[in-house]
Amino acid sequence: MKKIPALIGTASLALLLSACSGDDDNKSASGSIDDGERSNEYGSIDHGVKEEDGEIGFSLDGGSVEEAENVPEEEKTAILKTFNQYIDTLNAGQVDEYLTTLSTENYDLDEERAAAEEMLASGELTRTPEDLTIVKYTEEEAQLFSTMKTAMKVKETGQEDARQGRQVTVLTKQDGDWKVKAVHYIGDQE
């Protein structure tokens, strides 16, 4: 029975981060949602976001989180709207709506649909973000920090598993709209 929480946690984390397996150079490497993940002993996952400086705006392993100062109010509103839609639609099991929040330049939407539908067929996902902070901003890309509680409930048994961690969601402008480009997540140690 101890394997079920681990499987649930792995499944929810995989779905939460699944779209990050695609990248600009190789959108369909081998089809696994886990392709390209690098992890360390703390459970962090870096999904290979290719940025000019090669890094996200800050470290996920602690330290202070400071809001970017140069974010125009209308852009902040649009970024938060996209992020909330990204969270809310998957929580509600609205796969088509969830897919509209993802960058088609960075995600294989067919893979994302399959992963989301498979996960939602057997479980109920609830992601609860807090402490939303835009930590890096340019006119074409934004990085949104949040603390994230991810809970998964197995429909068949009612068994639940929850994880807490920190996440940076990278959003990009695509055809004038903000879309989720990648996710960096590190789970808190139990």
Steps between C-alpha positions, in 0.01 A plus 500: 500500500793739553567495128168671419591842652835492324334415171239770548763757587708400202198507269383841618850645481551349155180656374572826672832515322433285194492776246852597590640194327467666161745764386553721199754271334334163548126504558449124480821336620356166610156586628556459873382779725812441706752542216768754569450524875802540721447446869710519813464351846255775601250414229553809290425484134649727238323468169770655289347840432723662243553858595772733392663497842416130551329556835171579655479830684606363840570181690211275600687363799435786738588861549287805456247544222484853366241632257629638171465878499445558130168317446229719345170458686308377191769238432497386862122457477531301174780278636305419817184434296684245283662334802169475686332355190786249469444388861119519513422320174708194581366492856149499349589226248450737205772361277417704187506824696820397680673438167420856384726633778807318367748632245469304178863589433616315811244226560378203305128549558413143396737364768359745753142397419583130536683552831225720645217269394681193634565665836147642530341164413631349822543797729397847603776760495493811715783750471487791743749780429587771753748787523475585128790728409628603158875479558627572150338688214572609144248589230524144366551284810402493867589273789235450767600354837246321719487259786291207383303235681418212266244244615391189316200287595459154349141474377473124551622489861462856625861493618671840495858620478618861527836664435624851567772678306617810317442561133607748236269509200662656195252675271566631152315729260353307210288688247452778756377271782689362799546121488672255734841417357653284774480407866783466753400329824673383815310306760545564869677224689267283706 
